[in-house]
Coordinates of C-alpha atoms in Angstrom, one line a residue:
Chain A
X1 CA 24.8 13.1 -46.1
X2 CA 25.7 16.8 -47.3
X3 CA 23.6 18.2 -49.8
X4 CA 22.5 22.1 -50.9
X5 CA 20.3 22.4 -47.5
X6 CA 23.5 21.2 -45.4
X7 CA 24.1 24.1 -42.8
X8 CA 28.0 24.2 -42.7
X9 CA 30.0 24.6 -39.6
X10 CA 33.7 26.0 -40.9
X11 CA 36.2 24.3 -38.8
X12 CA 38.9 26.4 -39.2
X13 CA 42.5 26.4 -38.5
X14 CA 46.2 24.5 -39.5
X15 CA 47.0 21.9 -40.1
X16 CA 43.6 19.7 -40.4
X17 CA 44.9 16.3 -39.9
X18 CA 44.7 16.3 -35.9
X19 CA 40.8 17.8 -36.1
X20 CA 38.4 15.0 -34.1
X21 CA 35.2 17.4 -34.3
X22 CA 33.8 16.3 -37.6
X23 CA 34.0 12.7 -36.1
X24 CA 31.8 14.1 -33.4
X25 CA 29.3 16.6 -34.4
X26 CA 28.1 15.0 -37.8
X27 CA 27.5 11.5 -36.0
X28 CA 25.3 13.2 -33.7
X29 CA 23.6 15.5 -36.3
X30 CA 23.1 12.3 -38.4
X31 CA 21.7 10.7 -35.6
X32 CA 19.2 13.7 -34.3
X33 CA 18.2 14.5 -38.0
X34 CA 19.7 17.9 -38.2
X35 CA 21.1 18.8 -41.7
X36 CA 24.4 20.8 -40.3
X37 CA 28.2 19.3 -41.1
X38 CA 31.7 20.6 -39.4
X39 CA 33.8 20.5 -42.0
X40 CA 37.5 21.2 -41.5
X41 CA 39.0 24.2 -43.8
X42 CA 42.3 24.7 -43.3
X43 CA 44.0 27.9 -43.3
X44 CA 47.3 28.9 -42.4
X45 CA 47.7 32.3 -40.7
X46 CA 49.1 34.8 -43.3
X47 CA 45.4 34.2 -45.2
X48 CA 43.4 33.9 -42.0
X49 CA 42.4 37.6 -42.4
X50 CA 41.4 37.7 -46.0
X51 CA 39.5 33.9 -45.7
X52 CA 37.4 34.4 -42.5
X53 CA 35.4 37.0 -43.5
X54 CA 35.0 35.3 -46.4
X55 CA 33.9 32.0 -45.2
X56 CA 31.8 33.5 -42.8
X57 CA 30.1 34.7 -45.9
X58 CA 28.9 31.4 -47.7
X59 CA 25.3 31.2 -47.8
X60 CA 25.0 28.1 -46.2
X61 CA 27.6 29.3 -43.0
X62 CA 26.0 28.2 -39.9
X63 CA 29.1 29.3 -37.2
X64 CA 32.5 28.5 -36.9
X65 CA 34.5 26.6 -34.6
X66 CA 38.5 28.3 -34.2
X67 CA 41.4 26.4 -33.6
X68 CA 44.8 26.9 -33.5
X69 CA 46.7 28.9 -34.4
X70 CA 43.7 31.7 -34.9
X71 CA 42.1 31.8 -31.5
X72 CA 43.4 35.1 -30.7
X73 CA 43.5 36.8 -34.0
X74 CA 40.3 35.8 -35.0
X75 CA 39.4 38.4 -32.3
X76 CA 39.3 41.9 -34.1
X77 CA 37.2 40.1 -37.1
X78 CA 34.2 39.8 -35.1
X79 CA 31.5 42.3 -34.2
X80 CA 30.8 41.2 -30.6
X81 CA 32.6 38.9 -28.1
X82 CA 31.4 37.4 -25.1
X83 CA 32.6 38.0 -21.4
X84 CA 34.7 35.2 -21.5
X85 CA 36.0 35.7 -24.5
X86 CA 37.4 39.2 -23.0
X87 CA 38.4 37.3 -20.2
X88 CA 40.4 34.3 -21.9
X89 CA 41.4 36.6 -24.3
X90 CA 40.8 33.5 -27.1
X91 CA 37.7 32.6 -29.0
X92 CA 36.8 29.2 -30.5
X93 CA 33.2 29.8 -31.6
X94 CA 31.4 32.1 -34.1
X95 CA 27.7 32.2 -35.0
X96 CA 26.3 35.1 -37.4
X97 CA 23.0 36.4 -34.5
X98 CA 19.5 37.6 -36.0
X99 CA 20.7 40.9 -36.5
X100 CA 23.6 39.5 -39.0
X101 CA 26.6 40.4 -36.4
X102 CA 29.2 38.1 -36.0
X103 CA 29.5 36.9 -32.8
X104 CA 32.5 35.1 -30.6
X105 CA 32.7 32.6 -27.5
X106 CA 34.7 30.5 -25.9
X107 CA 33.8 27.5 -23.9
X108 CA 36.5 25.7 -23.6
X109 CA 36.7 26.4 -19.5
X110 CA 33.0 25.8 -19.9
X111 CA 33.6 21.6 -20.1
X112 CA 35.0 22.2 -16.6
X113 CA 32.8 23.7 -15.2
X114 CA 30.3 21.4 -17.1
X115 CA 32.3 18.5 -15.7
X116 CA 32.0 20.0 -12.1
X117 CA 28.2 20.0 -12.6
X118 CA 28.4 16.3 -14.0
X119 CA 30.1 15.6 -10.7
X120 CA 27.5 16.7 -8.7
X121 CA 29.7 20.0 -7.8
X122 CA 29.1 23.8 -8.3
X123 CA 31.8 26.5 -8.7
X124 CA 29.5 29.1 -7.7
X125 CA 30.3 31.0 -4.4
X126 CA 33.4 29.0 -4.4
X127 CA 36.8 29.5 -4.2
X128 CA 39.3 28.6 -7.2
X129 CA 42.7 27.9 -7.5
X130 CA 43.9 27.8 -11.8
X131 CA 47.9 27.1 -12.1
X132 CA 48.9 28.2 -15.5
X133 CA 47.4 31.7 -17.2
X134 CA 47.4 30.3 -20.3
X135 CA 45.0 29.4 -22.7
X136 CA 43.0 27.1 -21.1
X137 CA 43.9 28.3 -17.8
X138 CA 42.6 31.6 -18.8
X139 CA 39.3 29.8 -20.3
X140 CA 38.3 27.9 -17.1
X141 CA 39.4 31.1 -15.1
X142 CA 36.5 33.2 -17.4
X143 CA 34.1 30.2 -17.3
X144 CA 34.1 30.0 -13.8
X145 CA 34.0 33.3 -13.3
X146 CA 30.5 33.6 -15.7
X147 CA 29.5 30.6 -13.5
X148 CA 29.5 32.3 -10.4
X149 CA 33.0 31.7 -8.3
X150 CA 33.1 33.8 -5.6
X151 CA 37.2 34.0 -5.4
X152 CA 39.6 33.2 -8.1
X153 CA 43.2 33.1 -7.6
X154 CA 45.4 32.6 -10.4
X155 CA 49.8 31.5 -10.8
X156 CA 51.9 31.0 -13.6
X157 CA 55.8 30.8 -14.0
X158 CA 55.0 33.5 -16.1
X159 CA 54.3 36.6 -14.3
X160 CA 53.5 38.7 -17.1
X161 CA 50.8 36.2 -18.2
X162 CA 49.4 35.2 -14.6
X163 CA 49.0 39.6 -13.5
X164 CA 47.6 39.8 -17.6
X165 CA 44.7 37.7 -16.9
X166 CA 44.1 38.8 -13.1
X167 CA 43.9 42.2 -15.0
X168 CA 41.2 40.9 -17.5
X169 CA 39.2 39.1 -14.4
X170 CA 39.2 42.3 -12.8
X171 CA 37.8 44.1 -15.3
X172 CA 35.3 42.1 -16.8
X173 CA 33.8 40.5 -13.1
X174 CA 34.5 44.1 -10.7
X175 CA 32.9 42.0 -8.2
X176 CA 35.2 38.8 -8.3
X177 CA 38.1 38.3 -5.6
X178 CA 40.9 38.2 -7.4
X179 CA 44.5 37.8 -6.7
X180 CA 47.9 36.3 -8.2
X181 CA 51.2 35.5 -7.3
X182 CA 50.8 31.8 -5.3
X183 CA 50.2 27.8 -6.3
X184 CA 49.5 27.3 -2.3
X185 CA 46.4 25.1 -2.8
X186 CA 45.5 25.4 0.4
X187 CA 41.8 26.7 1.7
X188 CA 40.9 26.8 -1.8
X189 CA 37.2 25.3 -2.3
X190 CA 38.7 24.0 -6.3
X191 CA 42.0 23.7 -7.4
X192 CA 43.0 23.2 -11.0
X193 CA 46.3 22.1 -12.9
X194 CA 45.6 23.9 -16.2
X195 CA 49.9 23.6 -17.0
X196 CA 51.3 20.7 -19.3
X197 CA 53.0 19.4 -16.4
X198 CA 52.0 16.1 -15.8
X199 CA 52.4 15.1 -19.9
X200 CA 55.8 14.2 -19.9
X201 CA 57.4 11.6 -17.3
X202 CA 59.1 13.5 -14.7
X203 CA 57.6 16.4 -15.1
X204 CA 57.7 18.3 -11.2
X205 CA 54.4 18.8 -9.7
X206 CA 52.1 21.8 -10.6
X207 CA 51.7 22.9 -7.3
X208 CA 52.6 21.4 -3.9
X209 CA 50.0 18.2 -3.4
X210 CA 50.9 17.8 0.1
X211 CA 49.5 21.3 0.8
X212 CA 46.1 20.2 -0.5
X213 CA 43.3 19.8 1.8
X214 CA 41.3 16.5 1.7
X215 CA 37.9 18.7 0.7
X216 CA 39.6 20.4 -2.0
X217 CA 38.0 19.0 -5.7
X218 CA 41.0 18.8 -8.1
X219 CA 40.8 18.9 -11.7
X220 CA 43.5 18.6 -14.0
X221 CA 43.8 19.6 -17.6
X222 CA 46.5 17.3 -18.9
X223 CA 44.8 14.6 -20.7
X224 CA 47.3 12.5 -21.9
X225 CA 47.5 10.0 -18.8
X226 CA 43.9 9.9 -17.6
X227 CA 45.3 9.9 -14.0
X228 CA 48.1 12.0 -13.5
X229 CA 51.1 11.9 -10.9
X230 CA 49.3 15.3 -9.9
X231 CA 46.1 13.8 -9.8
X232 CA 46.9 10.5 -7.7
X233 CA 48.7 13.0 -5.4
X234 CA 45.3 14.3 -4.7
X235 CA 43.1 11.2 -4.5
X236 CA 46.5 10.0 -1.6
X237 CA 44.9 13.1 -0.2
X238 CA 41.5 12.4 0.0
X239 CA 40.4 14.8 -2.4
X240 CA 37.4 14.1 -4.6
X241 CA 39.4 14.9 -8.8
X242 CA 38.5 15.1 -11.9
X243 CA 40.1 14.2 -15.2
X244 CA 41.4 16.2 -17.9
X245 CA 39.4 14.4 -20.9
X246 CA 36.0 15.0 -19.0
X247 CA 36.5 19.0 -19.9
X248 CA 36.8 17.6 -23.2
X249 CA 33.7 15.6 -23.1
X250 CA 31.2 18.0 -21.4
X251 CA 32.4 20.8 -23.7
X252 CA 31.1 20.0 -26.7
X253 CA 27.1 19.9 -25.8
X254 CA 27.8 23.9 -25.1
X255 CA 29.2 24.7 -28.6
X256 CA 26.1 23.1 -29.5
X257 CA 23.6 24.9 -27.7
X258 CA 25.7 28.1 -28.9
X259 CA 25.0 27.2 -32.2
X260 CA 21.8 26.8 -31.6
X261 CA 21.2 23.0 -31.4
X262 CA 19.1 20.9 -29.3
X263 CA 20.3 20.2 -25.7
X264 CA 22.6 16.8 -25.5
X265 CA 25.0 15.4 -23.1
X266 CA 28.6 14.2 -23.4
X267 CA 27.4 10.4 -22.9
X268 CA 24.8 10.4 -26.0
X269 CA 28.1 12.3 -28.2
X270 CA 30.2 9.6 -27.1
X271 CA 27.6 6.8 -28.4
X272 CA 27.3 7.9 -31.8
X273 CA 30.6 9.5 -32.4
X274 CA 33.0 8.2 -34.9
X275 CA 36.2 8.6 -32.7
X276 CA 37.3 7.4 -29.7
X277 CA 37.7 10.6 -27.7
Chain B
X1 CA 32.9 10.2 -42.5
X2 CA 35.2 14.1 -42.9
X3 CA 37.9 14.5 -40.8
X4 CA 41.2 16.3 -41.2
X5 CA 42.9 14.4 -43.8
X6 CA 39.5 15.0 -46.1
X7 CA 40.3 16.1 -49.8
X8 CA 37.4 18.9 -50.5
X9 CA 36.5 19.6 -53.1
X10 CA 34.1 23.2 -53.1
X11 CA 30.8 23.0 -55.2
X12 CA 30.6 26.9 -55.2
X13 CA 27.5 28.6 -56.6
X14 CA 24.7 30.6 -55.6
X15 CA 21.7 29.7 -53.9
X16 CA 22.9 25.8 -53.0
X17 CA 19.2 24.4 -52.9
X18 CA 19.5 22.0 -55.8
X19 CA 22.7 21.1 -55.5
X20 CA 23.2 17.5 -56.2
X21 CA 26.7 16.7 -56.7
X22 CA 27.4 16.0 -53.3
X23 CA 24.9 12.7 -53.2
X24 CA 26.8 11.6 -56.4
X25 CA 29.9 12.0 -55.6
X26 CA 30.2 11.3 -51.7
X27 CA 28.4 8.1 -51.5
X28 CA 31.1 7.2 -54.6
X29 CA 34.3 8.1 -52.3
X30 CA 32.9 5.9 -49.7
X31 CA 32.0 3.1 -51.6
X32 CA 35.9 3.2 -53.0
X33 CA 37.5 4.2 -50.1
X34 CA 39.1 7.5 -51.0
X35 CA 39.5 10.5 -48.1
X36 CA 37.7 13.5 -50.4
X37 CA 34.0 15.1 -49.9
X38 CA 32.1 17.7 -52.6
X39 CA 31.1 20.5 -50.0
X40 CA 28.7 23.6 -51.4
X41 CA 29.8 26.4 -50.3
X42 CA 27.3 29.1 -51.2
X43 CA 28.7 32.5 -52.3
X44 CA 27.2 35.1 -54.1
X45 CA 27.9 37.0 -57.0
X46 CA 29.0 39.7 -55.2
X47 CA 31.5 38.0 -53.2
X48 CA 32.9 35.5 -55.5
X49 CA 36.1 37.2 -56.7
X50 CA 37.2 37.9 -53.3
X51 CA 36.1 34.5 -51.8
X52 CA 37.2 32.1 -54.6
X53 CA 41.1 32.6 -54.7
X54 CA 40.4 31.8 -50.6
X55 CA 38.7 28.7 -51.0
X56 CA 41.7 27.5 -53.5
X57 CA 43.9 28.7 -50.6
X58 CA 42.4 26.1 -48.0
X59 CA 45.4 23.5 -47.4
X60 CA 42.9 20.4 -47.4
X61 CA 41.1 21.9 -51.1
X62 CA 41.6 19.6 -53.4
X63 CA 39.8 21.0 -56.4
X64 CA 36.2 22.8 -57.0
X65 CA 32.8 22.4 -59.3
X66 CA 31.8 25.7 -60.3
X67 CA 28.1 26.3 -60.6
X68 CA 26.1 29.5 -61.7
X69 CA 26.2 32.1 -61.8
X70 CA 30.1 31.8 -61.7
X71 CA 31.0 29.7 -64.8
X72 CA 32.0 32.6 -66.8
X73 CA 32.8 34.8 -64.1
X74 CA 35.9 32.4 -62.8
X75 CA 37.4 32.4 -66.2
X76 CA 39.7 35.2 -65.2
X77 CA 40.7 34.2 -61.9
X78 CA 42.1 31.4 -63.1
X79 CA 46.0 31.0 -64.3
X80 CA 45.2 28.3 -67.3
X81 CA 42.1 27.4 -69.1
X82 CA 41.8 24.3 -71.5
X83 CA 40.9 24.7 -75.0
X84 CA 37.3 23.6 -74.1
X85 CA 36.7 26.5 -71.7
X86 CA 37.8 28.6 -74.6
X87 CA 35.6 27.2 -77.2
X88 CA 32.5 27.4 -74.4
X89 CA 33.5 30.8 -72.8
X90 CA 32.5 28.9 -69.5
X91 CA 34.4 26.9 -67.1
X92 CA 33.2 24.8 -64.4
X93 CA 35.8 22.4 -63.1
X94 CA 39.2 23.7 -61.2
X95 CA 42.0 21.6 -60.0
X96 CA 45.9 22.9 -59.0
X97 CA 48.0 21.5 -60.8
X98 CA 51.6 19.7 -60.0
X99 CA 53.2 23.4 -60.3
X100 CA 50.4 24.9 -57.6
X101 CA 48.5 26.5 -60.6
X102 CA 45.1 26.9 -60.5
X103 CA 43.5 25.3 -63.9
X104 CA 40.1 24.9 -65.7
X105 CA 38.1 22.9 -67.4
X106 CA 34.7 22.5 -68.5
X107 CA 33.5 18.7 -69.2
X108 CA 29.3 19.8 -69.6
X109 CA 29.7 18.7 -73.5
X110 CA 31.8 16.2 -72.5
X111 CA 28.8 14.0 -71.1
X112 CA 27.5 14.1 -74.6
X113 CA 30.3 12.9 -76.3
X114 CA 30.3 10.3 -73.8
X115 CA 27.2 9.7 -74.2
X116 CA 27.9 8.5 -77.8
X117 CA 30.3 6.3 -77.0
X118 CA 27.9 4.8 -74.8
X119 CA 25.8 4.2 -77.3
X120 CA 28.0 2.8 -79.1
X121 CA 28.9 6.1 -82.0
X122 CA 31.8 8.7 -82.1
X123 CA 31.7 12.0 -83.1
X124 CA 35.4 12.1 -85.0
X125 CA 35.3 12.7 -88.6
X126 CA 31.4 13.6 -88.5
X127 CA 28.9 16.3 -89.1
X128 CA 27.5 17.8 -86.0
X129 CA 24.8 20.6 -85.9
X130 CA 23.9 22.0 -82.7
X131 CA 21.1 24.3 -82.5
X132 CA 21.6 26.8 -79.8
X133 CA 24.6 28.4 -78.7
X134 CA 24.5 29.3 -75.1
X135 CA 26.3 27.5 -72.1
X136 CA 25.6 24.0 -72.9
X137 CA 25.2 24.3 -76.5
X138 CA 28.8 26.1 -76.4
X139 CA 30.0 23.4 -74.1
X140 CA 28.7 20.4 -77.0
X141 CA 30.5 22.5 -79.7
X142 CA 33.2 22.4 -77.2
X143 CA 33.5 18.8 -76.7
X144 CA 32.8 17.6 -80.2
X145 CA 35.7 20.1 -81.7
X146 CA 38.1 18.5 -79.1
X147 CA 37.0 15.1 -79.7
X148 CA 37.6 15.3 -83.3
X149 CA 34.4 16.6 -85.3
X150 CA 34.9 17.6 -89.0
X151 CA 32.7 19.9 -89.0
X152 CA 30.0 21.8 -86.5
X153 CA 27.2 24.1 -87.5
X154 CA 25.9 26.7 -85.2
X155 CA 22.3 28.3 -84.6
X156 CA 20.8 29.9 -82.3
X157 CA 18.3 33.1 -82.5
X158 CA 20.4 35.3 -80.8
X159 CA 22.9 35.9 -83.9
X160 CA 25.5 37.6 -81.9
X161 CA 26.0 34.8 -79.1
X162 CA 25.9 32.1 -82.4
X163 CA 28.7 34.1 -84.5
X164 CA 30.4 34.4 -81.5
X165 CA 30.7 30.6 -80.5
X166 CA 31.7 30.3 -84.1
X167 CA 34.3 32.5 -83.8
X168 CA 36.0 30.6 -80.4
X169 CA 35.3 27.4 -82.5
X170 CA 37.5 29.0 -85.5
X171 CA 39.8 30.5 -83.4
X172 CA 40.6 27.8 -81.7
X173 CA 40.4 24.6 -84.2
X174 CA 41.4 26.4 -87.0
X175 CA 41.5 23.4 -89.0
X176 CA 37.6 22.9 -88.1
X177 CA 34.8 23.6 -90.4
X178 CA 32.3 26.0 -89.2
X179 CA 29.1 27.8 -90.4
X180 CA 26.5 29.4 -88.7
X181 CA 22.9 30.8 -89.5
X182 CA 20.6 27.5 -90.6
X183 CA 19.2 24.9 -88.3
X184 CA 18.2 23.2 -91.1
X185 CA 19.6 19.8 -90.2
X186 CA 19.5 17.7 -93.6
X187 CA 22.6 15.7 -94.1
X188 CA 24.4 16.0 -90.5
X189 CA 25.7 13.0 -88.5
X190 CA 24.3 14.0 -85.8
X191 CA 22.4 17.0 -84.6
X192 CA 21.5 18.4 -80.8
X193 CA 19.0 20.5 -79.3
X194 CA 20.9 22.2 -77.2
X195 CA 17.7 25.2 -76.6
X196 CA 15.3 25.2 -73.9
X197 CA 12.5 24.1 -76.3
X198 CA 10.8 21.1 -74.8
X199 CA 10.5 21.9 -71.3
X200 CA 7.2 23.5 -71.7
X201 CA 3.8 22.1 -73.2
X202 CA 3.6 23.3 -76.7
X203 CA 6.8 24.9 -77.4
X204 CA 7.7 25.1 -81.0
X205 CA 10.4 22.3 -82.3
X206 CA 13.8 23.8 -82.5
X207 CA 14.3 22.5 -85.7
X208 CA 12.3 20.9 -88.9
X209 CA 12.4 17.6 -87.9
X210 CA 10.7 16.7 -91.3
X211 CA 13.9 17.3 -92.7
X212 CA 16.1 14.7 -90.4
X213 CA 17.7 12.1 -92.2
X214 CA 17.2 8.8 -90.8
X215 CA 20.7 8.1 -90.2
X216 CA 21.0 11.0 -88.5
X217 CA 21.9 10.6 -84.5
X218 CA 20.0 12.8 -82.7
X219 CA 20.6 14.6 -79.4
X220 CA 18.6 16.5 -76.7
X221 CA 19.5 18.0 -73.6
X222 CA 16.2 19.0 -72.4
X223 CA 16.0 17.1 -69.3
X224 CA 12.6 17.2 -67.8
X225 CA 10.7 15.0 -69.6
X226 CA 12.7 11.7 -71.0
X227 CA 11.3 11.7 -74.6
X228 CA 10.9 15.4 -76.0
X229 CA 8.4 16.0 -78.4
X230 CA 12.0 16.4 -80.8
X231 CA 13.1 13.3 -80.0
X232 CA 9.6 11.8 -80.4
X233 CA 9.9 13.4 -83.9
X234 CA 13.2 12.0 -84.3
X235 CA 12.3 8.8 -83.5
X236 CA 9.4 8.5 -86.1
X237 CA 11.9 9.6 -88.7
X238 CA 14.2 6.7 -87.3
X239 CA 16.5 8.2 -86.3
X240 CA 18.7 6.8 -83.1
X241 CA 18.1 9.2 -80.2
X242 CA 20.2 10.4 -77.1
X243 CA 18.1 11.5 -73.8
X244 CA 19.0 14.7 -71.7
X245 CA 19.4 12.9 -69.0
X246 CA 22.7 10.7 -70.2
X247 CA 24.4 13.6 -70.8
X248 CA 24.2 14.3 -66.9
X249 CA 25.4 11.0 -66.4
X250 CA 28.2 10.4 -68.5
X251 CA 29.8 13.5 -67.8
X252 CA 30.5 13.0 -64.0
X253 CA 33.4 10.0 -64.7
X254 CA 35.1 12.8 -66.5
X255 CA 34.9 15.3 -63.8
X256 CA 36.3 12.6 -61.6
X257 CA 39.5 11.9 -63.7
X258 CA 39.9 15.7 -64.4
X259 CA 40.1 15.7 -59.7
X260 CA 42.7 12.5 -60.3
X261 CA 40.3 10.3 -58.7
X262 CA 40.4 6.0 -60.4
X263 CA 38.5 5.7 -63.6
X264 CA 34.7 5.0 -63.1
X265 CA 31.6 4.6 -65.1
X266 CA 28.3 6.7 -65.2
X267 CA 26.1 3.2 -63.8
X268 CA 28.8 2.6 -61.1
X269 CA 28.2 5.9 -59.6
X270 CA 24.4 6.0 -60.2
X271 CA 24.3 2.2 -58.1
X272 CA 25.5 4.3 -55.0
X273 CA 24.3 7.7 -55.2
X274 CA 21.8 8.9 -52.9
X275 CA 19.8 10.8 -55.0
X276 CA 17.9 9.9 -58.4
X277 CA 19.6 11.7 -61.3

């Protein structure tokens, strides 16, 4: 139940009617006690720069969480960004620090790396294959990156995009591996489908399954059909996959540690939370 | 539960602490089934005529309660004002309108009008003096003129703010009868404390209550103790009495019609509310 104490978490973006994170969060802060709400505020681009700084403002602003369409231009409004913000070149979370600063993250690539861990895997000293450079490709690119990948290759249909980000890897991790320009999946220690391929019926394949070796971990982004065409290619294979709504899941305990909530997991979200997600 | 579809409606004011409208309210849109939550959003006088024209810009805002210290403050960032927020120089109520027009109203003397009708009396045609002029005095002169008083008297000891509520009264009901510079209450319908007097241990009566006529109805806003030593005085005089308290009460229902929500009545919202008021 709100009331004058209730720390406020601004979900902000446009349109509203799509937002599942109220149905989420405020379960889970009614069940742990915690006085904090998400509640959606919807603003539409040509006032985002007037209303964010403004919102940020409110006495009773705990952080934000960013949607679309302001994920990128919510960027030059803040006072410090994380690495993989730089890296992703997006940001979905803001939190005001102890010294007042506004402060951006982005953990979106976070849930699969999360998701990785939650399947008994690690990315770090690995070697990482994302298909599509765009925003969540670029996400789980700078996540596993923080996390410790050892080589990350990167392909879009979009050259301009894919060299963009192999740019922004470069210079934010000097000691990465890094290089662009193939979806040849194999050697490659993880191997991601971060394109919408794989959402529509008929859609070609992301990358060429039959290349795939049989100790390859496959994730997938698309989370539409739980298992993809793309997906089943891979378990044909022998590969040990992962599915697109787990990123989902095992994001959300990170936006709350970032906001400086008490440790959860996706399972005890998913028991309280008002949505099927 | 919030989710994207929510109507909010912004309780803005400065500090949040005791803000209670949310457990009124919210626990009411549940129990009916409407999609809208009261949400505080604390903003500082500083801040608040940059931030508020953003709020009213949110795509899900449906409408906002204005607290201090912004009742007067909002009056000009508003494009209409009713005749009541005229009369009390203070609004705290604002809605857009069918034409995307950002209106005000102010409903604080409206819970004691209500109030009267509750108890079973109506202020048209009658005599009304209301000793002190400030917010919530203004706000009773307010109401009363609108809901058809003959004739209001005005004190307060601050001669400026009482000439000056008598001069919105005039000015805007100039059919009204209006004086201003006795609290001597023989003869009126009804009178009202509408001073502070009351909420501390020996503070001197507002008024002679010696000279109350019986038939007088007699009114106090003074909240913090049920029976005032006024209305105690009132009482033994015989007069019928009003409490503080049902102002509070009988003026939400109003607030509620002003946001287009169904017709309701003070004890149907106090059934469900999760907070004593």
């Amino acid at each position: 139940m709100i009331n004058g104490d209730t720390r406020i978490i601004a979900h902000v973006g446009y349109p509203t009617t799509t937002f599942k994170s109220s149905m989420i969060y405020n379960p889970w802060f009614d069940a742990r006690g915690i006085n904090a709400a998400v509640v959606p505020l919807g603003v539409k681009s040509e006032d985002f720069g007037r209303a964010f700084p403004e919102i940020c403002r409110f006495t009773n602003f705990h952080g934000a969480l960013i949607t679309m369409p302001h994920k990128v231009s919510i960027i030059p409004l803040l006072d410090e960004v994380s690495t993989a913000v730089k890296v992703a070149g997006s940001c979905n979370a803001v939190r005001r620090n102890e010294h007042g600063r506004l402060v951006g993250d982005m953990f979106d690539g976070e849930g699969f790396v999360r998701g990785m861990a939650h399947n008994g895997r690690s990315i770090s000293g690995k070697t990482l294959l994302v298909v599509g450079s765009g925003g969540v490709g670029s996400a789980i690119a700078a996540s596993a990156a923080a996390a410790g990948a050892a080589e990350i290759a990167v392909y879009d249909v979009n050259a301009a995009s894919m060299e963009a980000l192999a740019g922004r890897l470069l210079q934010n991790h000097p000691r990465l591996k890094v290089s662009a320009g193939s979806n040849d999946p194999a050697g490659f220690d993880v191997v991601v489908n971060a394109t919408p391929l794989g959402m529509k019926a008929g859609d070609p394949m992301p990358l060429d399954a039959s290349r795939l070796s049989p100790s390859t971990y496959v994730g997938e982004v698309v989370m539409k059909h739980e298992t993809t065409a793309f997906l089943a290619a891979a378990k044909a294979r022998g590969c040990a996959t992962q599915i697109g709504i787990e990123m989902l899941f095992e994001q959300i305990p990170a936006y709350l540690e970032f906001f400086g909530f008490p440790a959860t997991t996706a399972s005890e979200l998913r028991e309280v939370a008002e949505v099927d997600y």
